[in-house]
Coordinates of C-alpha atoms and ligand atoms in Angstrom, one line a residue:
M276 CA 35.2 16.6 10.6
S277 CA 34.9 12.8 10.3
S278 CA 37.3 10.5 8.7
V279 CA 34.8 9.4 6.0
A280 CA 35.3 12.5 3.9
S281 CA 38.2 14.8 3.6
A282 CA 37.9 15.8 0.0
P283 CA 34.7 17.6 -1.0
V284 CA 31.7 15.3 -0.8
R285 CA 29.5 14.8 -3.8
V286 CA 26.5 12.4 -3.3
R287 CA 23.6 11.7 -5.5
F288 CA 20.0 10.7 -5.2
C289 CA 18.9 9.1 -8.5
P290 CA 15.5 7.5 -8.4
S291 CA 13.6 6.2 -11.4
P292 CA 10.4 8.2 -11.5
T293 CA 7.9 5.3 -11.5
G294 CA 4.7 6.6 -9.9
N295 CA 4.2 7.3 -6.3
P296 CA 7.5 7.4 -4.3
H297 CA 7.8 4.8 -1.6
V298 CA 9.2 5.2 1.9
G299 CA 12.4 3.3 1.2
L300 CA 13.2 5.7 -1.5
V301 CA 12.6 8.6 0.8
R302 CA 14.9 7.1 3.4
T303 CA 17.6 6.8 0.8
A304 CA 17.1 10.5 -0.2
L305 CA 17.1 11.5 3.4
F306 CA 20.4 9.8 4.2
N307 CA 22.1 11.2 1.1
W308 CA 20.7 14.7 1.9
A309 CA 21.8 14.5 5.6
F310 CA 25.3 13.1 4.6
A311 CA 25.8 15.9 2.1
K312 CA 24.7 18.6 4.5
H313 CA 26.7 17.1 7.4
H314 CA 29.9 17.3 5.2
Q315 CA 29.0 20.6 3.6
G316 CA 29.0 18.7 0.3
T317 CA 26.9 18.7 -2.8
L318 CA 23.8 16.7 -3.4
V319 CA 23.2 15.8 -7.0
F320 CA 19.6 14.9 -7.9
R321 CA 19.4 12.8 -11.1
I322 CA 16.4 11.3 -12.7
E323 CA 17.0 7.7 -14.0
D324 CA 14.3 7.8 -16.7
T325 CA 15.9 5.7 -19.5
D326 CA 13.0 3.2 -19.3
A327 CA 10.7 5.3 -21.4
A328 CA 7.7 3.0 -21.2
R329 CA 7.6 3.1 -17.4
D330 CA 8.6 6.6 -16.7
S331 CA 5.9 9.1 -17.5
E332 CA 6.1 12.8 -17.2
E333 CA 3.4 12.6 -14.6
S334 CA 5.6 10.4 -12.4
Y335 CA 8.4 12.8 -12.8
N336 CA 6.2 15.7 -11.7
Q337 CA 4.9 13.7 -8.8
L338 CA 8.4 12.8 -7.7
L339 CA 9.5 16.4 -7.7
D340 CA 6.4 17.6 -5.9
S341 CA 6.9 14.9 -3.2
L342 CA 10.6 15.8 -2.6
R343 CA 9.7 19.5 -2.3
W344 CA 6.9 18.7 0.1
L345 CA 9.4 16.8 2.3
G346 CA 11.5 19.8 2.3
F347 CA 14.5 18.4 0.4
D348 CA 16.7 20.7 -1.5
W349 CA 19.5 19.8 -3.9
D350 CA 22.5 21.6 -5.3
E351 CA 22.5 20.2 -8.8
G352 CA 19.6 18.6 -10.7
P353 CA 16.3 19.3 -12.2
E354 CA 15.0 22.8 -11.7
V355 CA 18.3 24.0 -10.3
G356 CA 20.7 23.0 -13.1
G357 CA 24.4 22.6 -12.6
P358 CA 27.7 22.0 -14.3
H359 CA 26.8 18.4 -15.4
A360 CA 23.4 19.1 -16.9
P361 CA 21.2 17.6 -18.2
Y362 CA 20.2 15.6 -15.0
R363 CA 17.6 13.5 -16.7
Q364 CA 19.1 10.4 -18.2
S365 CA 16.6 10.4 -21.0
Q366 CA 18.4 13.5 -22.3
R367 CA 21.8 12.0 -22.1
M368 CA 21.5 9.1 -24.5
D369 CA 24.3 10.3 -26.8
I370 CA 26.7 10.2 -23.8
Y371 CA 25.9 6.5 -23.1
K372 CA 26.2 5.5 -26.7
D373 CA 29.6 7.1 -26.9
V374 CA 30.9 5.5 -23.8
A375 CA 29.5 2.0 -24.8
Q376 CA 31.4 2.4 -28.1
K377 CA 34.6 3.4 -26.4
L378 CA 34.4 0.4 -24.1
Q379 CA 34.0 -1.9 -27.1
D380 CA 36.8 -0.2 -29.0
A381 CA 39.1 -0.8 -26.0
G382 CA 38.1 -4.4 -25.7
R383 CA 36.4 -3.8 -22.4
A384 CA 33.0 -4.7 -23.7
Y385 CA 31.8 -6.9 -26.6
H386 CA 28.9 -8.0 -28.7
C387 CA 27.1 -11.0 -27.4
Y388 CA 24.9 -12.8 -29.9
C389 CA 23.5 -15.6 -27.6
S390 CA 19.7 -16.0 -27.8
T391 CA 17.7 -16.2 -24.6
A392 CA 17.0 -19.8 -25.3
E393 CA 20.7 -20.6 -25.6
L394 CA 21.5 -18.7 -22.5
D395 CA 18.8 -20.5 -20.6
A396 CA 19.9 -24.0 -21.8
R397 CA 23.5 -23.4 -20.9
R398 CA 22.6 -22.0 -17.5
D399 CA 20.4 -25.0 -16.7
A400 CA 23.2 -27.3 -17.8
A401 CA 25.7 -25.5 -15.6
R402 CA 23.4 -25.7 -12.6
A403 CA 22.8 -29.4 -13.1
A404 CA 26.6 -29.9 -13.1
G405 CA 26.9 -27.8 -10.0
K406 CA 28.9 -25.0 -11.7
P407 CA 28.4 -21.3 -11.5
S408 CA 25.3 -20.5 -13.6
G409 CA 26.0 -16.9 -14.8
Y410 CA 27.0 -16.0 -18.3
D411 CA 29.8 -18.3 -19.4
G412 CA 31.8 -15.9 -21.6
H413 CA 30.7 -17.7 -24.9
C414 CA 31.0 -14.5 -27.0
R415 CA 34.0 -13.0 -25.4
D416 CA 36.4 -13.8 -28.2
L417 CA 34.4 -14.7 -31.2
S418 CA 36.3 -15.0 -34.5
A419 CA 35.4 -12.7 -37.4
E420 CA 33.9 -15.7 -39.2
Q421 CA 31.7 -16.6 -36.3
V422 CA 30.4 -13.0 -36.1
E423 CA 29.6 -13.2 -39.8
V424 CA 27.6 -16.4 -39.3
Y425 CA 25.6 -14.9 -36.4
K426 CA 24.9 -11.8 -38.4
A427 CA 23.8 -13.8 -41.4
E428 CA 21.4 -15.6 -39.1
G429 CA 19.9 -12.3 -38.4
R430 CA 20.9 -12.1 -34.7
T431 CA 21.1 -8.7 -33.1
P432 CA 23.7 -8.5 -30.4
I433 CA 23.6 -7.0 -26.9
V434 CA 26.7 -5.3 -25.5
R435 CA 28.3 -7.1 -22.6
F436 CA 30.9 -5.8 -20.2
R437 CA 34.0 -8.0 -19.9
M438 CA 34.6 -8.6 -16.1
P439 CA 38.2 -8.9 -15.2
D440 CA 39.0 -12.4 -13.9
E441 CA 39.8 -11.2 -10.4
T442 CA 38.4 -11.0 -6.9
I443 CA 36.9 -7.6 -6.1
T444 CA 37.1 -6.3 -2.6
F445 CA 35.8 -3.0 -1.2
T446 CA 35.0 -1.5 2.1
D447 CA 31.4 -0.7 2.4
L448 CA 30.8 2.4 4.6
V449 CA 28.0 0.5 6.5
R450 CA 29.0 -3.2 6.2
G451 CA 32.8 -3.1 6.2
E452 CA 35.0 -5.2 3.9
L453 CA 33.2 -7.2 1.3
T454 CA 34.7 -9.6 -1.2
F455 CA 33.2 -11.0 -4.4
T456 CA 35.0 -13.7 -6.3
A457 CA 35.2 -13.5 -10.1
E458 CA 33.1 -16.6 -10.7
N459 CA 30.2 -14.9 -8.9
V460 CA 30.3 -11.8 -11.0
P461 CA 30.0 -12.8 -14.7
D462 CA 30.1 -10.6 -17.7
Y463 CA 26.9 -8.5 -17.8
G464 CA 24.8 -6.7 -20.4
I465 CA 25.1 -2.9 -20.7
V466 CA 23.2 -2.2 -23.9
R467 CA 20.1 -4.0 -25.1
A468 CA 19.8 -5.5 -28.6
N469 CA 17.7 -2.5 -29.6
G470 CA 20.5 -0.1 -28.6
A471 CA 18.9 1.0 -25.3
P472 CA 21.5 1.4 -22.6
L473 CA 20.8 -0.3 -19.3
Y474 CA 21.0 0.8 -15.6
T475 CA 24.2 -1.2 -15.3
L476 CA 25.9 1.3 -17.7
V477 CA 24.1 4.6 -17.3
N478 CA 24.2 4.7 -13.5
P479 CA 28.0 4.3 -13.0
V480 CA 28.7 6.4 -16.1
D481 CA 26.8 9.3 -14.7
D482 CA 28.3 8.8 -11.3
A483 CA 31.7 9.0 -12.9
L484 CA 30.9 12.0 -15.1
M485 CA 29.2 13.8 -12.2
E486 CA 32.2 13.1 -10.0
I487 CA 30.2 11.3 -7.3
T488 CA 32.4 10.5 -4.2
H489 CA 30.0 8.5 -2.1
V490 CA 27.2 6.2 -3.3
L491 CA 24.6 5.6 -0.5
R492 CA 21.8 3.4 -1.6
G493 CA 19.6 0.4 -0.6
E494 CA 21.0 -3.0 0.2
D495 CA 19.1 -4.4 -2.8
L496 CA 21.8 -2.9 -5.1
L497 CA 24.7 -4.5 -3.3
S498 CA 25.2 -7.2 -5.9
S499 CA 25.6 -4.6 -8.6
T500 CA 28.5 -3.0 -6.8
P501 CA 31.4 -5.3 -7.8
R502 CA 30.2 -5.0 -11.5
Q503 CA 30.1 -1.2 -11.2
I504 CA 33.6 -1.1 -9.6
A505 CA 35.0 -3.1 -12.5
L506 CA 33.3 -0.7 -14.9
Y507 CA 34.7 2.3 -13.1
K508 CA 38.2 0.9 -13.5
A509 CA 37.6 0.6 -17.2
L510 CA 36.3 4.2 -17.3
I511 CA 39.4 5.4 -15.4
D512 CA 41.6 3.7 -17.9
L513 CA 39.7 5.4 -20.7
G514 CA 40.0 8.8 -19.0
I515 CA 36.3 9.1 -18.4
A516 CA 36.2 8.6 -14.6
K517 CA 38.6 10.1 -12.0
Q518 CA 37.9 7.8 -9.1
I519 CA 35.9 4.9 -7.8
P520 CA 33.4 6.3 -5.3
S521 CA 32.9 4.8 -1.8
F522 CA 29.8 2.7 -1.3
G523 CA 27.5 2.4 1.6
H524 CA 24.5 0.1 1.5
L525 CA 21.5 1.1 3.7
P526 CA 19.6 -1.7 5.5
Y527 CA 16.4 -3.3 4.2
V528 CA 13.2 -1.9 5.5
M529 CA 10.9 -4.7 6.7
G530 CA 7.1 -4.5 6.8
E531 CA 4.4 -6.6 8.3
G532 CA 5.3 -10.2 9.0
N533 CA 9.0 -9.4 8.8
K534 CA 8.8 -9.3 5.0
K535 CA 10.7 -6.7 3.0
L536 CA 8.6 -3.6 2.5
S537 CA 7.9 -3.6 -1.2
K538 CA 6.9 -0.6 -3.2
R539 CA 3.7 -2.4 -3.9
D540 CA 2.7 -2.5 -0.2
P541 CA 0.1 0.2 0.4
E542 CA 1.8 1.3 3.6
S543 CA 5.0 2.1 1.7
S544 CA 3.3 4.8 -0.4
L545 CA 4.5 8.3 0.5
N546 CA 1.2 9.8 -0.8
L547 CA -0.6 7.8 1.8
Y548 CA 1.3 9.5 4.6
R549 CA 0.8 12.8 3.0
E550 CA -2.9 12.3 2.7
R551 CA -3.2 11.1 6.3
G552 CA -1.6 14.3 7.4
F553 CA 1.8 13.3 8.5
L554 CA 4.1 16.3 8.9
P555 CA 7.1 16.1 6.7
E556 CA 9.4 16.6 9.7
G557 CA 7.6 13.9 11.6
L558 CA 7.8 11.4 8.8
L559 CA 11.5 12.2 8.1
N560 CA 12.3 12.0 11.8
Y561 CA 10.8 8.5 11.9
L562 CA 12.4 7.4 8.6
S563 CA 15.8 8.5 9.9
L564 CA 15.5 5.9 12.6
L565 CA 15.3 3.1 10.0
G566 CA 19.0 2.2 10.4
W567 CA 20.2 5.1 12.3
S568 CA 19.8 6.7 15.7
L569 CA 20.7 9.8 17.5
S570 CA 23.1 9.3 20.4
G571 CA 21.3 8.8 23.7
D572 CA 18.5 7.1 21.7
R573 CA 16.4 10.3 21.7
D574 CA 13.6 9.5 19.3
V575 CA 12.2 12.9 18.5
F576 CA 14.5 15.5 16.9
S577 CA 14.7 18.0 14.1
M578 CA 16.3 17.6 10.8
D579 CA 18.9 20.1 11.8
E580 CA 19.9 17.9 14.7
M581 CA 20.0 14.9 12.5
V582 CA 22.3 16.6 10.0
A583 CA 24.6 17.7 12.7
A584 CA 24.9 14.2 14.1
F585 CA 24.7 12.1 11.0
E586 CA 27.6 9.8 10.4
I587 CA 27.3 7.1 7.8
S588 CA 29.5 4.8 9.9
D589 CA 26.8 4.8 12.6
V590 CA 24.2 3.2 10.2
N591 CA 23.3 -0.2 11.4
P592 CA 23.5 -2.9 8.6
N593 CA 20.7 -5.0 10.1
P594 CA 17.3 -4.9 8.6
A595 CA 15.1 -2.1 10.1
R596 CA 11.5 -2.7 10.9
F597 CA 8.9 -0.2 9.8
D598 CA 6.6 0.3 12.7
L599 CA 3.5 2.4 11.9
K600 CA 2.6 3.0 15.5
K601 CA 5.9 4.4 16.3
C602 CA 5.8 6.5 13.2
E603 CA 2.5 8.0 14.3
A604 CA 3.7 8.5 17.9
I605 CA 6.7 10.5 16.6
N606 CA 4.5 12.5 14.2
A607 CA 2.2 13.3 17.2
D608 CA 5.2 14.7 19.0
H609 CA 6.0 16.9 16.1
I610 CA 2.5 18.1 15.9
R611 CA 2.7 19.1 19.6
L612 CA 6.0 20.9 18.8
L613 CA 4.4 23.3 16.3
D614 CA 3.4 26.7 17.4
V615 CA -0.4 27.0 17.4
K616 CA -0.6 29.3 14.4
D617 CA 1.5 27.0 12.3
F618 CA -0.7 24.1 13.5
T619 CA -3.9 25.8 12.5
E620 CA -2.5 26.6 9.1
R621 CA -1.3 23.1 8.5
C622 CA -4.8 21.8 9.3
A623 CA -6.4 24.0 6.7
P624 CA -6.7 21.3 3.9
W625 CA -8.7 19.0 6.3
L626 CA -11.1 21.8 7.2
R627 CA -12.3 22.0 3.6
A628 CA -14.0 19.8 1.1
P629 CA -13.5 17.0 0.3
F630 CA -12.4 16.1 3.8
A631 CA -14.8 18.4 5.8
P632 CA -18.4 17.2 5.9
W633 CA -19.8 20.6 6.8
A634 CA -20.9 23.4 4.5
P635 CA -18.2 26.0 4.0
E636 CA -20.5 28.7 5.3
D637 CA -20.9 26.8 8.6
F638 CA -17.3 26.9 9.4
D639 CA -16.6 29.4 12.2
E640 CA -13.1 30.8 12.4
A641 CA -13.5 31.9 16.0
K642 CA -14.6 28.5 17.2
W643 CA -11.8 26.9 15.2
Q644 CA -9.2 29.2 16.8
A645 CA -10.6 28.4 20.2
V646 CA -10.6 24.6 19.8
A647 CA -7.3 24.3 17.9
P648 CA -5.0 24.2 21.0
H649 CA -7.1 21.4 22.5
A650 CA -6.8 19.4 19.3
Q651 CA -3.1 20.0 18.8
T652 CA -2.2 17.9 21.8
R653 CA -4.3 14.9 20.8
L654 CA -3.7 14.3 17.1
K655 CA -1.4 11.6 15.7
V656 CA -2.0 12.8 12.1
L657 CA -3.5 16.0 10.9
S658 CA -6.4 14.3 9.0
E659 CA -7.9 13.4 12.4
I660 CA -8.8 17.0 12.9
T661 CA -11.9 16.7 10.8
D662 CA -13.6 14.2 13.1
N663 CA -12.4 16.0 16.2
V664 CA -14.0 19.3 15.4
D665 CA -17.0 18.4 13.2
F666 CA -19.4 18.8 16.1
L667 CA -18.7 22.5 16.0
F668 CA -19.6 23.0 12.4
L669 CA -22.3 20.5 11.6
A670 CA -25.9 21.4 12.2
E671 CA -26.3 18.1 14.1
P672 CA -23.6 15.8 15.5
V673 CA -22.7 12.8 13.4
E674 CA -24.6 9.7 14.1
D675 CA -22.1 7.1 15.2
E676 CA -24.2 4.0 16.1
A677 CA -21.3 2.3 17.9
S678 CA -20.8 5.3 20.2
W679 CA -24.5 5.6 20.8
A680 CA -24.8 2.0 21.8
K681 CA -21.8 2.2 24.1
A682 CA -22.8 5.3 25.9
M683 CA -26.5 5.2 26.1
K684 CA -27.4 2.7 28.8
E685 CA -30.4 2.1 31.0
G686 CA -30.9 5.3 33.0
S687 CA -29.0 7.5 30.5
D688 CA -32.1 9.5 29.9
A689 CA -32.5 10.4 33.6
L690 CA -28.8 11.3 33.8
L691 CA -29.1 13.5 30.7
R692 CA -32.1 15.3 32.1
T693 CA -30.3 16.1 35.4
A694 CA -27.2 17.1 33.5
R695 CA -29.2 19.5 31.3
E696 CA -30.7 21.1 34.4
K697 CA -27.4 21.6 36.0
L698 CA -25.8 22.8 32.8
E699 CA -28.6 25.3 32.3
S700 CA -27.6 27.1 35.5
A701 CA -23.9 26.7 35.2
D702 CA -21.4 29.4 34.4
W703 CA -20.8 29.1 30.6
T704 CA -17.6 31.1 30.7
S705 CA -15.8 28.4 32.7
P706 CA -15.2 24.8 31.7
E707 CA -14.6 24.0 35.4
S708 CA -18.2 25.1 36.1
L709 CA -19.5 22.9 33.3
K710 CA -17.6 20.0 34.8
E711 CA -19.0 20.6 38.2
A712 CA -22.5 20.5 36.7
V713 CA -22.0 17.1 35.1
L714 CA -20.2 15.8 38.2
A715 CA -23.2 16.9 40.3
A716 CA -25.6 15.2 37.9
G717 CA -23.5 12.0 38.2
E718 CA -23.6 12.1 42.0
I719 CA -27.3 12.2 42.0
H720 CA -27.4 9.1 39.8
G721 CA -24.6 7.3 41.5
L722 CA -22.2 7.7 38.6
K723 CA -18.5 8.7 38.6
L724 CA -17.5 11.6 36.2
G725 CA -16.3 9.2 33.4
K726 CA -19.7 7.4 33.3
A727 CA -21.7 10.5 33.7
Q728 CA -20.0 12.4 30.9
A729 CA -20.2 9.7 28.3
P730 CA -23.9 10.2 27.4
V731 CA -23.3 14.0 27.4
R732 CA -20.4 13.6 25.1
V733 CA -22.3 11.4 22.6
A734 CA -25.4 13.6 22.7
V735 CA -23.3 16.7 21.9
T736 CA -20.5 15.4 19.7
G737 CA -21.9 12.1 18.4
R738 CA -18.8 10.1 19.5
T739 CA -17.5 8.5 22.7
I740 CA -14.0 9.9 22.2
G741 CA -12.9 13.3 21.3
L742 CA -11.4 16.5 22.6
P743 CA -11.7 17.5 26.3
L744 CA -15.4 17.6 26.9
F745 CA -16.0 20.7 29.0
E746 CA -13.8 22.9 26.8
S747 CA -15.7 21.5 23.8
L748 CA -19.1 22.4 25.4
E749 CA -17.9 25.9 26.2
I750 CA -16.8 26.5 22.6
L751 CA -19.9 25.0 21.1
G752 CA -22.0 27.2 23.4
K753 CA -24.9 26.8 25.8
E754 CA -27.7 27.0 23.4
K755 CA -26.5 24.4 21.0
T756 CA -25.3 22.1 23.8
L757 CA -28.8 22.1 25.5
A758 CA -30.6 21.7 22.2
R759 CA -28.4 18.6 21.4
I760 CA -29.2 17.1 24.8
D761 CA -32.9 17.7 24.1
A762 CA -32.5 15.9 20.7
A763 CA -30.8 13.0 22.3
L764 CA -33.5 12.7 25.0
A765 CA -36.1 12.8 22.2
K766 CA -34.3 10.0 20.4
L767 CA -34.1 7.9 23.6
A768 CA -37.8 8.4 24.2
A769 CA -38.7 7.2 20.7
Ligands
LIG1016 N1 17.6 4.4 -10.3 C1 18.1 3.4 -9.4 C2 17.0 3.0 -8.4 O1 16.1 3.7 -8.2 C3 19.3 4.0 -8.6 C4 20.0 3.0 -7.8 C5 21.3 3.5 -7.3 O2 21.3 4.3 -6.3 O3 22.4 3.1 -7.8 O4 17.0 1.9 -7.9
ZN1017 ZN1 27.0 -14.5 -25.9

C-alpha cells in the first residue's frame, strides 16, 4: 500500500451536467476511478447541477449514459444511492442555505452590498495604483447604521466568505508544496444576491459532508483551492467538516497549436469518439496517458493493469498533449485484442442504417463472418468497417472517382481482360490461387503485383485501399467478381 492513503480513501467525481461530456472530464473521472480502485476506496459520483438554467435533465441523462458506456462504476451517487444521498446538488439546497447561515452567524461570512459598478471602479483604481485588485474587504465590518442605509437604498447583498489574513500552504499530490499569500486570495462570494449558492460554497460543503479524503481534479481549479481550504477550516470549527482533504491537480490537456483543449473544441467531445467507433477501453487507455504512464512506458494496457499500477504521485504536472493519431493507434491495438466474436458484435451498429448504405436484406451474415477477421486487424476505429465491407453487400461497388482515376491507367483494360481470363480458371477456394492469377496477368503486361492488382481492386471494391484483396475476392465469389470486372471494362470502353 502506498504512503498516499492509509485511512479509507473516499474520492469524488462531480461534473456539472452541461451537455456532451468532454475528454478532459473523462480523464478526471478515470483518474479518480483508478485511484479509488487502487486503494480499495469509495468513488462518490455527485452531480453539480445548481445552475438550473444550464443543466438540463437531458444533459444529466447524457452524462450518465456516457459514463456507463465508458464502463465506470461508482459506489455512491445517482442510481446507486448511498449514505449521503441525495447526490444531486439541486436536491440539497436546504443544506447549503443552512451552512451559509451558520457561517454568517459565526462571523466567518458576511453580507456584501457593493454594486458591480462600485467593485469595478475600486478594482480599476487599485490596479492603477499597482495594488492587489481583488475584493478590498469594504463590507467586512459594516456598522448597523451603514447596513440600514444600504437596505434603504434597496440593495440586495451577496454573501462573502471572510478569508483569514494568513498565508495558505498545502502539499499538492501532483505538484508538491504550494503557497498562496493572503493578499492574493481575497474574500469571495458564496451566495448570490438572489439566494442561489455558488460552486465556491456547495462544492467544498459537499466534499466535507461526504467525507471526501482526496480531491483529484483539473489544474484549472487550482486557484480555488486556498479559498476552499480556508472554508474547510471554518467548517471544521463549526463541526460540519472532519478534515481537510488532500488535493491533486491534474495537468492541462493541450490540443492543436498547443492551446488548451477546450470543451468547445469539436475534438474534445466524447460523443464524437463514440460515434467514430472508439472502444471505451481504447479511449480510456489513451486518456490515462495524459499525465500518467505505465512503468516501462508500455502504451497499450487494460484498465485492470492501470488500476493496479496507478499512483497519483506518478502523475506528471506538465501539460499533456492530446494526439489524435496516437489515440487512434492505441484504439487499433485494442480492436486487435478483441476476440473475433466480440469484434463482430461491436461492429453491429455500423452494419445497419444509418451507417450502412446497403439494403438490410442484402446483408449476408456468412460473408460478414468470413470477412470480419481480415477487417479486425486493419481498423483504427469501428466506424471504418462500413467502407471496408460495403463491396460485399452493395449490388455494385461504390463509385469513388479518385480511386478510379488513380488505378485506371493506359492499358488497364488489357490488364483487366487478362486478369479476368486467369481468374476464370483459378481455384476459387484458395486466395493463393487468385493471387497467382493476377500475378500471371501482371507478368504478361510487365506489371508487378501491386500495379496489377490496383485496377482489379477498384473494379471489384470501388476503392484503391481496403482489405486484403484475394481474401476479399474469394468471399465475394467468382460470379460477382467477374461481373464487376466486366462492368469496369464496359465503363473503360465507353
Ligand atoms: N463541478 C465542478 C466542475 O465540473 C467540479 C470541480 C471540482 O472537481 O472541484 O468543474
Ligand atoms: Zn462589499
